[in-house]
PDB file of C-alpha atoms in Angstrom:
ATOM      1  CA  MET A   1      -0.532  -0.107   0.125  1.00 94.00           C
ATOM      2  CA  LYS A   2       1.312   3.214  -1.407  1.00 96.00           C
ATOM      3  CA  THR A   3       1.156   5.737   1.799  1.00 98.00           C
ATOM      4  CA  GLU A   4       2.185   9.671   1.654  1.00 98.00           C
ATOM      5  CA  LYS A   5       1.807  12.311   4.978  1.00 98.00           C
ATOM      6  CA  TYR A   6      -1.507  13.509   5.656  1.00 98.00           C
ATOM      7  CA  ILE A   7       0.532  17.348   5.408  1.00 98.00           C
ATOM      8  CA  THR A   8       1.394  16.101   1.932  1.00 98.00           C
ATOM      9  CA  GLN A   9      -1.915  14.771   1.130  1.00 98.00           C
ATOM     10  CA  LYS A  10      -3.660  18.228   2.233  1.00 97.00           C
ATOM     11  CA  GLU A  11      -1.879  20.754   0.118  1.00 97.00           C
ATOM     12  CA  ARG A  12      -2.101  18.436  -3.291  1.00 97.00           C
ATOM     13  CA  LEU A  13      -5.202  17.763  -3.353  1.00 98.00           C
ATOM     14  CA  PRO A  14      -8.688  20.225  -4.398  1.00 97.00           C
ATOM     15  CA  LYS A  15      -9.819  21.909  -1.495  1.00 97.00           C
ATOM     16  CA  THR A  16     -13.069  22.080  -2.938  1.00 97.00           C
ATOM     17  CA  GLY A  17     -15.868  20.790  -5.239  1.00 96.00           C
ATOM     18  CA  ARG A  18     -16.828  17.030  -5.532  1.00 96.00           C
ATOM     19  CA  GLN A  19     -14.511  15.034  -7.149  1.00 96.00           C
ATOM     20  CA  ILE A  20     -13.571  10.979  -6.799  1.00 98.00           C
ATOM     21  CA  ILE A  21     -10.468  11.281  -4.770  1.00 98.00           C
ATOM     22  CA  GLY A  22      -9.362   7.960  -3.787  1.00 98.00           C
ATOM     23  CA  CYS A  23      -6.153   5.253  -4.655  1.00 98.00           C
ATOM     24  CA  LYS A  24      -5.828   4.048  -8.185  1.00 97.00           C
ATOM     25  CA  GLU A  25      -3.939   0.918  -8.907  1.00 96.00           C
ATOM     26  CA  ASP A  26      -3.313   0.016 -12.455  1.00 94.00           C
ATOM     27  CA  GLU A  27      -6.665  -0.271 -13.821  1.00 96.00           C
ATOM     28  CA  ASN A  28      -8.549  -0.823 -10.160  1.00 98.00           C
ATOM     29  CA  ILE A  29      -9.668   1.104  -7.524  1.00 98.00           C
ATOM     30  CA  ILE A  30      -9.860   1.088  -3.782  1.00 99.00           C
ATOM     31  CA  VAL A  31     -13.164   1.300  -1.255  1.00 99.00           C
ATOM     32  CA  TYR A  32     -13.042   1.061   2.255  1.00 99.00           C
ATOM     33  CA  GLN A  33     -15.605  -0.791   4.605  1.00 98.00           C
ATOM     34  CA  ALA A  34     -15.621  -1.220   7.999  1.00 98.00           C
ATOM     35  CA  PHE A  35     -16.941  -4.404  10.097  1.00 98.00           C
ATOM     36  CA  ASN A  36     -16.867  -6.474  12.621  1.00 98.00           C
ATOM     37  CA  PRO A  37     -14.289  -9.044  12.983  1.00 97.00           C
ATOM     38  CA  GLN A  38     -16.032 -12.075  12.707  1.00 97.00           C
ATOM     39  CA  ILE A  39     -17.194 -10.529   9.014  1.00 97.00           C
ATOM     40  CA  ALA A  40     -13.376  -8.945   8.426  1.00 98.00           C
ATOM     41  CA  ASN A  41     -11.624 -12.361   9.004  1.00 97.00           C
ATOM     42  CA  TYR A  42     -14.370 -14.696   7.294  1.00 98.00           C
ATOM     43  CA  THR A  43     -13.786 -11.789   4.249  1.00 98.00           C
ATOM     44  CA  VAL A  44     -10.116 -11.810   4.141  1.00 98.00           C
ATOM     45  CA  ALA A  45      -9.686 -15.371   4.707  1.00 98.00           C
ATOM     46  CA  ASN A  46     -11.947 -16.206   1.552  1.00 97.00           C
ATOM     47  CA  GLN A  47     -11.287 -13.249  -0.015  1.00 98.00           C
ATOM     48  CA  ARG A  48     -15.067 -12.566  -0.828  1.00 96.00           C
ATOM     49  CA  PHE A  49     -18.031 -11.318   1.398  1.00 97.00           C
ATOM     50  CA  GLY A  50     -20.279 -14.101   3.092  1.00 94.00           C
ATOM     51  CA  GLY A  51     -20.319 -16.653   6.004  1.00 93.00           C
ATOM     52  CA  ASN A  52     -23.043 -16.248   8.842  1.00 93.00           C
ATOM     53  CA  ALA A  53     -22.355 -12.919  10.112  1.00 94.00           C
ATOM     54  CA  TYR A  54     -22.570 -11.071   6.705  1.00 95.00           C
ATOM     55  CA  SER A  55     -26.248  -9.919   5.435  1.00 94.00           C
ATOM     56  CA  PHE A  56     -27.046  -9.105   1.363  1.00 94.00           C
ATOM     57  CA  ASN A  57     -30.255  -8.249   2.244  1.00 93.00           C
ATOM     58  CA  ARG A  58     -29.190  -4.455   3.747  1.00 93.00           C
ATOM     59  CA  MET A  59     -28.129  -1.826   1.583  1.00 94.00           C
ATOM     60  CA  SER A  60     -24.054  -1.702   2.115  1.00 97.00           C
ATOM     61  CA  TRP A  61     -21.856   1.502   1.488  1.00 98.00           C
ATOM     62  CA  ILE A  62     -18.545   1.601   0.061  1.00 98.00           C
ATOM     63  CA  LYS A  63     -15.711   4.503   0.337  1.00 98.00           C
ATOM     64  CA  PRO A  64     -13.486   5.469  -1.906  1.00 98.00           C
ATOM     65  CA  GLY A  65     -11.822   7.959   0.871  1.00 98.00           C
ATOM     66  CA  PHE A  66      -9.564   6.693   3.103  1.00 98.00           C
ATOM     67  CA  LEU A  67     -10.231   9.810   5.815  1.00 98.00           C
ATOM     68  CA  TRP A  68     -13.915   9.888   5.639  1.00 97.00           C
ATOM     69  CA  MET A  69     -13.660   6.012   6.659  1.00 98.00           C
ATOM     70  CA  MET A  70     -11.734   6.915   8.976  1.00 98.00           C
ATOM     71  CA  TYR A  71     -14.357   9.546  10.178  1.00 98.00           C
ATOM     72  CA  ARG A  72     -17.045   6.930   9.922  1.00 96.00           C
ATOM     73  CA  ALA A  73     -15.210   4.128  11.796  1.00 98.00           C
ATOM     74  CA  GLY A  74     -13.528   6.509  14.431  1.00 98.00           C
ATOM     75  CA  TRP A  75     -10.591   5.553  13.243  1.00 98.00           C
ATOM     76  CA  ALA A  76     -11.796   1.387  13.781  1.00 98.00           C
ATOM     77  CA  ALA A  77     -12.871   2.672  16.949  1.00 97.00           C
ATOM     78  CA  LYS A  78     -16.812   2.322  16.619  1.00 97.00           C
ATOM     79  CA  GLU A  79     -18.640  -1.091  17.545  1.00 96.00           C
ATOM     80  CA  GLN A  80     -19.326  -3.014  14.825  1.00 95.00           C
ATOM     81  CA  GLN A  81     -16.622  -1.221  12.593  1.00 97.00           C
ATOM     82  CA  GLU A  82     -13.554  -2.471  15.055  1.00 98.00           C
ATOM     83  CA  ASN A  83     -11.806  -3.708  11.142  1.00 98.00           C
ATOM     84  CA  ILE A  84     -11.133  -1.706   8.437  1.00 99.00           C
ATOM     85  CA  LEU A  85     -11.104  -3.695   5.069  1.00 99.00           C
ATOM     86  CA  ARG A  86      -8.995  -2.272   1.915  1.00 99.00           C
ATOM     87  CA  ILE A  87     -10.341  -3.568  -1.381  1.00 99.00           C
ATOM     88  CA  THR A  88      -9.583  -3.329  -5.183  1.00 99.00           C
ATOM     89  CA  VAL A  89     -12.459  -3.465  -7.200  1.00 98.00           C
ATOM     90  CA  PRO A  90     -11.420  -2.955 -11.142  1.00 98.00           C
ATOM     91  CA  ILE A  91     -12.279   0.692 -12.118  1.00 98.00           C
ATOM     92  CA  ILE A  92     -14.757  -0.902 -14.966  1.00 98.00           C
ATOM     93  CA  HIS A  93     -17.021  -2.566 -12.278  1.00 98.00           C
ATOM     94  CA  PHE A  94     -17.178   0.434 -10.515  1.00 98.00           C
ATOM     95  CA  LYS A  95     -18.236   2.704 -13.838  1.00 98.00           C
ATOM     96  CA  THR A  96     -20.402   0.061 -13.866  1.00 98.00           C
ATOM     97  CA  ILE A  97     -22.084   0.856  -9.702  1.00 98.00           C
ATOM     98  CA  LEU A  98     -21.751   4.471 -10.925  1.00 97.00           C
ATOM     99  CA  GLN A  99     -24.157   4.247 -13.929  1.00 96.00           C
ATOM    100  CA  GLN A 100     -26.816   2.957 -11.751  1.00 95.00           C
ATOM    101  CA  ALA A 101     -26.273   5.279  -8.907  1.00 95.00           C
ATOM    102  CA  THR A 102     -29.403   7.768  -7.587  1.00 91.00           C
ATOM    103  CA  PHE A 103     -29.084  10.342  -4.589  1.00 90.00           C
ATOM    104  CA  SER A 104     -30.222   9.061  -1.666  1.00 87.00           C
ATOM    105  CA  SER A 105     -31.856  12.590  -1.436  1.00 87.00           C
ATOM    106  CA  PHE A 106     -33.573  15.208  -3.756  1.00 85.00           C
ATOM    107  CA  ASN A 107     -30.742  17.159  -6.529  1.00 81.00           C
ATOM    108  CA  SER A 108     -32.402  19.665  -7.953  1.00 79.00           C
ATOM    109  CA  GLU A 109     -29.173  19.588 -10.248  1.00 79.00           C
ATOM    110  CA  VAL A 110     -29.303  16.813 -11.090  1.00 80.00           C
ATOM    111  CA  TYR A 111     -33.258  15.614 -11.436  1.00 82.00           C
ATOM    112  CA  ALA A 112     -35.651  17.679 -13.072  1.00 77.00           C
ATOM    113  CA  THR A 113     -38.236  17.159 -10.574  1.00 86.00           C
ATOM    114  CA  ARG A 114     -38.947  15.296  -7.466  1.00 89.00           C
ATOM    115  CA  GLU A 115     -40.953  12.869  -9.179  1.00 87.00           C
ATOM    116  CA  SER A 116     -38.071  11.419 -11.472  1.00 85.00           C
ATOM    117  CA  TRP A 117     -35.773  11.280  -8.180  1.00 88.00           C
ATOM    118  CA  LYS A 118     -38.486   8.621  -6.750  1.00 89.00           C
ATOM    119  CA  THR A 119     -38.549   7.031  -9.793  1.00 86.00           C
ATOM    120  CA  ALA A 120     -35.115   6.382  -9.995  1.00 82.00           C
ATOM    121  CA  LEU A 121     -35.005   5.205  -6.535  1.00 84.00           C
ATOM    122  CA  GLU A 122     -37.938   2.747  -6.849  1.00 86.00           C
ATOM    123  CA  GLU A 123     -35.725   1.397 -10.322  1.00 86.00           C
ATOM    124  CA  THR A 124     -32.407   1.190  -9.030  1.00 90.00           C
ATOM    125  CA  ALA A 125     -30.307  -0.838  -6.191  1.00 95.00           C
ATOM    126  CA  VAL A 126     -27.253   2.099  -5.744  1.00 97.00           C
ATOM    127  CA  ARG A 127     -27.529   4.445  -3.763  1.00 97.00           C
ATOM    128  CA  LEU A 128     -24.818   8.025  -3.533  1.00 96.00           C
ATOM    129  CA  GLN A 129     -24.343  10.609  -1.454  1.00 96.00           C
ATOM    130  CA  TRP A 130     -21.654  13.705  -1.430  1.00 97.00           C
ATOM    131  CA  ASP A 131     -20.873  14.367   2.183  1.00 96.00           C
ATOM    132  CA  PRO A 132     -18.221  17.001   3.368  1.00 97.00           C
ATOM    133  CA  ASP A 133     -15.021  15.254   3.500  1.00 97.00           C
ATOM    134  CA  HIS A 134     -13.212  15.587   7.008  1.00 98.00           C
ATOM    135  CA  ASP A 135      -9.156  15.538   8.236  1.00 98.00           C
ATOM    136  CA  PRO A 136      -7.553  13.051  10.550  1.00 98.00           C
ATOM    137  CA  TYR A 137      -9.599  15.292  13.537  1.00 97.00           C
ATOM    138  CA  GLY A 138     -12.734  14.602  12.428  1.00 96.00           C
ATOM    139  CA  ASN A 139     -13.250  18.577  11.468  1.00 97.00           C
ATOM    140  CA  LYS A 140     -15.467  18.982   8.342  1.00 97.00           C
ATOM    141  CA  GLN A 141     -13.789  19.642   5.149  1.00 97.00           C
ATOM    142  CA  GLU A 142     -15.653  22.130   2.111  1.00 97.00           C
ATOM    143  CA  ARG A 143     -14.268  19.134  -0.408  1.00 97.00           C
ATOM    144  CA  LYS A 144     -17.038  16.743  -0.629  1.00 97.00           C
ATOM    145  CA  ALA A 145     -16.595  13.139  -0.462  1.00 98.00           C
ATOM    146  CA  ILE A 146     -18.218  10.147  -2.093  1.00 98.00           C
ATOM    147  CA  GLN A 147     -20.180   7.417  -0.422  1.00 97.00           C
ATOM    148  CA  ILE A 148     -21.725   4.347  -2.609  1.00 98.00           C
ATOM    149  CA  GLY A 149     -24.368   1.740  -1.435  1.00 97.00           C
ATOM    150  CA  MET A 150     -25.584  -0.999  -2.922  1.00 97.00           C
ATOM    151  CA  LYS A 151     -28.509  -3.331  -2.399  1.00 96.00           C
ATOM    152  CA  ASP A 152     -29.565  -6.832  -3.991  1.00 95.00           C
ATOM    153  CA  GLU A 153     -28.441  -8.625  -7.011  1.00 96.00           C
ATOM    154  CA  ILE A 154     -25.571  -5.628  -7.347  1.00 97.00           C
ATOM    155  CA  LEU A 155     -24.531  -5.921  -3.746  1.00 97.00           C
ATOM    156  CA  LYS A 156     -24.175  -9.776  -4.691  1.00 96.00           C
ATOM    157  CA  LEU A 157     -22.026  -9.506  -7.890  1.00 97.00           C
ATOM    158  CA  PHE A 158     -19.550  -6.819  -5.606  1.00 98.00           C
ATOM    159  CA  CYS A 159     -19.695  -9.300  -3.008  1.00 97.00           C
ATOM    160  CA  THR A 160     -18.734 -12.727  -4.714  1.00 96.00           C
ATOM    161  CA  GLU A 161     -17.423 -12.247  -8.152  1.00 97.00           C
ATOM    162  CA  TRP A 162     -16.147  -8.559  -8.642  1.00 98.00           C
ATOM    163  CA  ILE A 163     -13.569  -8.124  -6.139  1.00 98.00           C
ATOM    164  CA  VAL A 164      -9.865  -8.462  -7.039  1.00 98.00           C
ATOM    165  CA  LYS A 165      -8.415  -8.548  -3.695  1.00 98.00           C
ATOM    166  CA  ILE A 166      -9.278  -7.966   0.015  1.00 99.00           C
ATOM    167  CA  GLU A 167      -6.499  -6.626   3.095  1.00 99.00           C
ATOM    168  CA  ASP A 168      -7.555  -6.111   6.674  1.00 99.00           C
ATOM    169  CA  ILE A 169      -5.571  -2.688   7.332  1.00 99.00           C
ATOM    170  CA  THR A 170      -6.785  -2.336  10.933  1.00 99.00           C
ATOM    171  CA  ASP A 171      -3.274  -2.318  12.431  1.00 98.00           C
ATOM    172  CA  PHE A 172      -2.207   0.281  10.238  1.00 99.00           C
ATOM    173  CA  VAL A 173      -5.195   2.284  11.231  1.00 99.00           C
ATOM    174  CA  LYS A 174      -4.262   1.774  14.896  1.00 98.00           C
ATOM    175  CA  LYS A 175      -0.969   2.950  14.233  1.00 98.00           C
ATOM    176  CA  GLU A 176      -1.486   5.919  12.437  1.00 99.00           C
ATOM    177  CA  HIS A 177      -4.508   7.026  15.003  1.00 98.00           C
ATOM    178  CA  GLU A 178      -2.092   7.046  17.645  1.00 98.00           C
ATOM    179  CA  LYS A 179      -0.236  10.002  15.743  1.00 98.00           C
ATOM    180  CA  VAL A 180      -3.180  11.952  15.778  1.00 98.00           C
ATOM    181  CA  LEU A 181      -4.155  11.408  19.324  1.00 98.00           C
ATOM    182  CA  ALA A 182      -0.730  12.540  20.233  1.00 98.00           C
ATOM    183  CA  SER A 183      -1.221  15.823  18.113  1.00 97.00           C
ATOM    184  CA  LYS A 184       1.724  14.704  15.956  1.00 98.00           C
ATOM    185  CA  ILE A 185       0.014  15.294  12.509  1.00 97.00           C
ATOM    186  CA  GLU A 186       3.384  15.925  10.743  1.00 98.00           C
ATOM    187  CA  GLU A 187       4.229  12.301  11.208  1.00 98.00           C
ATOM    188  CA  VAL A 188       0.280  10.808  10.312  1.00 98.00           C
ATOM    189  CA  ASN A 189       0.825   9.158   6.973  1.00 99.00           C
ATOM    190  CA  VAL A 190      -1.987   8.053   4.849  1.00 99.00           C
ATOM    191  CA  PRO A 191      -2.570   5.923   1.946  1.00 98.00           C
ATOM    192  CA  TYR A 192      -1.875   8.306  -1.256  1.00 98.00           C
ATOM    193  CA  GLU A 193      -4.904   9.522  -3.278  1.00 98.00           C
ATOM    194  CA  GLU A 194      -5.501  11.732  -6.252  1.00 98.00           C
ATOM    195  CA  VAL A 195      -8.540  12.350  -8.200  1.00 98.00           C
ATOM    196  CA  ILE A 196     -10.106   9.899 -10.192  1.00 97.00           C
ATOM    197  CA  GLU A 197     -10.844  10.924 -13.739  1.00 94.00           C
ATOM    198  CA  LEU A 198     -14.225   8.806 -15.466  1.00 94.00           C
ATOM    199  CA  ASN A 199     -13.221   9.990 -18.459  1.00 93.00           C
ATOM    200  CA  ASP A 200     -17.303   9.458 -18.857  1.00 95.00           C
ATOM    201  CA  GLU A 201     -19.414  12.176 -18.994  1.00 95.00           C
ATOM    202  CA  ALA A 202     -22.488  10.545 -18.854  1.00 95.00           C
ATOM    203  CA  ILE A 203     -21.474   9.374 -15.180  1.00 96.00           C
ATOM    204  CA  GLU A 204     -20.149  12.244 -14.109  1.00 96.00           C
ATOM    205  CA  GLN A 205     -23.292  14.238 -14.620  1.00 92.00           C
ATOM    206  CA  ARG A 206     -25.203  11.706 -13.398  1.00 93.00           C
ATOM    207  CA  ILE A 207     -23.287  11.687  -9.795  1.00 95.00           C
ATOM    208  CA  GLY A 208     -22.973  15.122  -9.832  1.00 93.00           C
ATOM    209  CA  ILE A 209     -19.395  15.569 -10.277  1.00 93.00           C
ATOM    210  CA  GLN A 210     -17.822  19.328 -10.035  1.00 85.00           C
TER     211      GLN A 210
END
């Protein structure tokens, strides 16, 4: 996993806007999820989701942004989010997911009417949200970060067929969190991230890239 100092990344990445920021490796993109140890251990051992503890009957959210995942999971300290998984997915499949994404709340910039948005909600199994990104201390940033929720058949495809690799990076997370807690921000390492270019105007319009 390629890393860099947070203070370096902060200066390099855009300060505003809605763009997909994450880690690209060859033709793959990295997304993050947090689970309890039972689900995480099964997933890493089998390199796919499943087992008695995992449910395919609920919406499952993925996040390309490492620090957005850290904010949501409390740096692996929140209950049922004690393990952080780094999931490698081909960009072609990631784009397939985005092609089906519908905003979880009405956005007048994307949908002409509330009725057209509600119709899209009924017809798709993928949700997206743009929320304020956060720094290592959990402070809101002006820049927005994306999270994507999946259910039904596309979730099963993601969980069982589309994943290239699953790694548990909890040890790395806890090590870097100790530096955050010690106010040693200049020493904090984060995964290398960049703006992910989709090169697809239709998808960019659909998900509200700005």
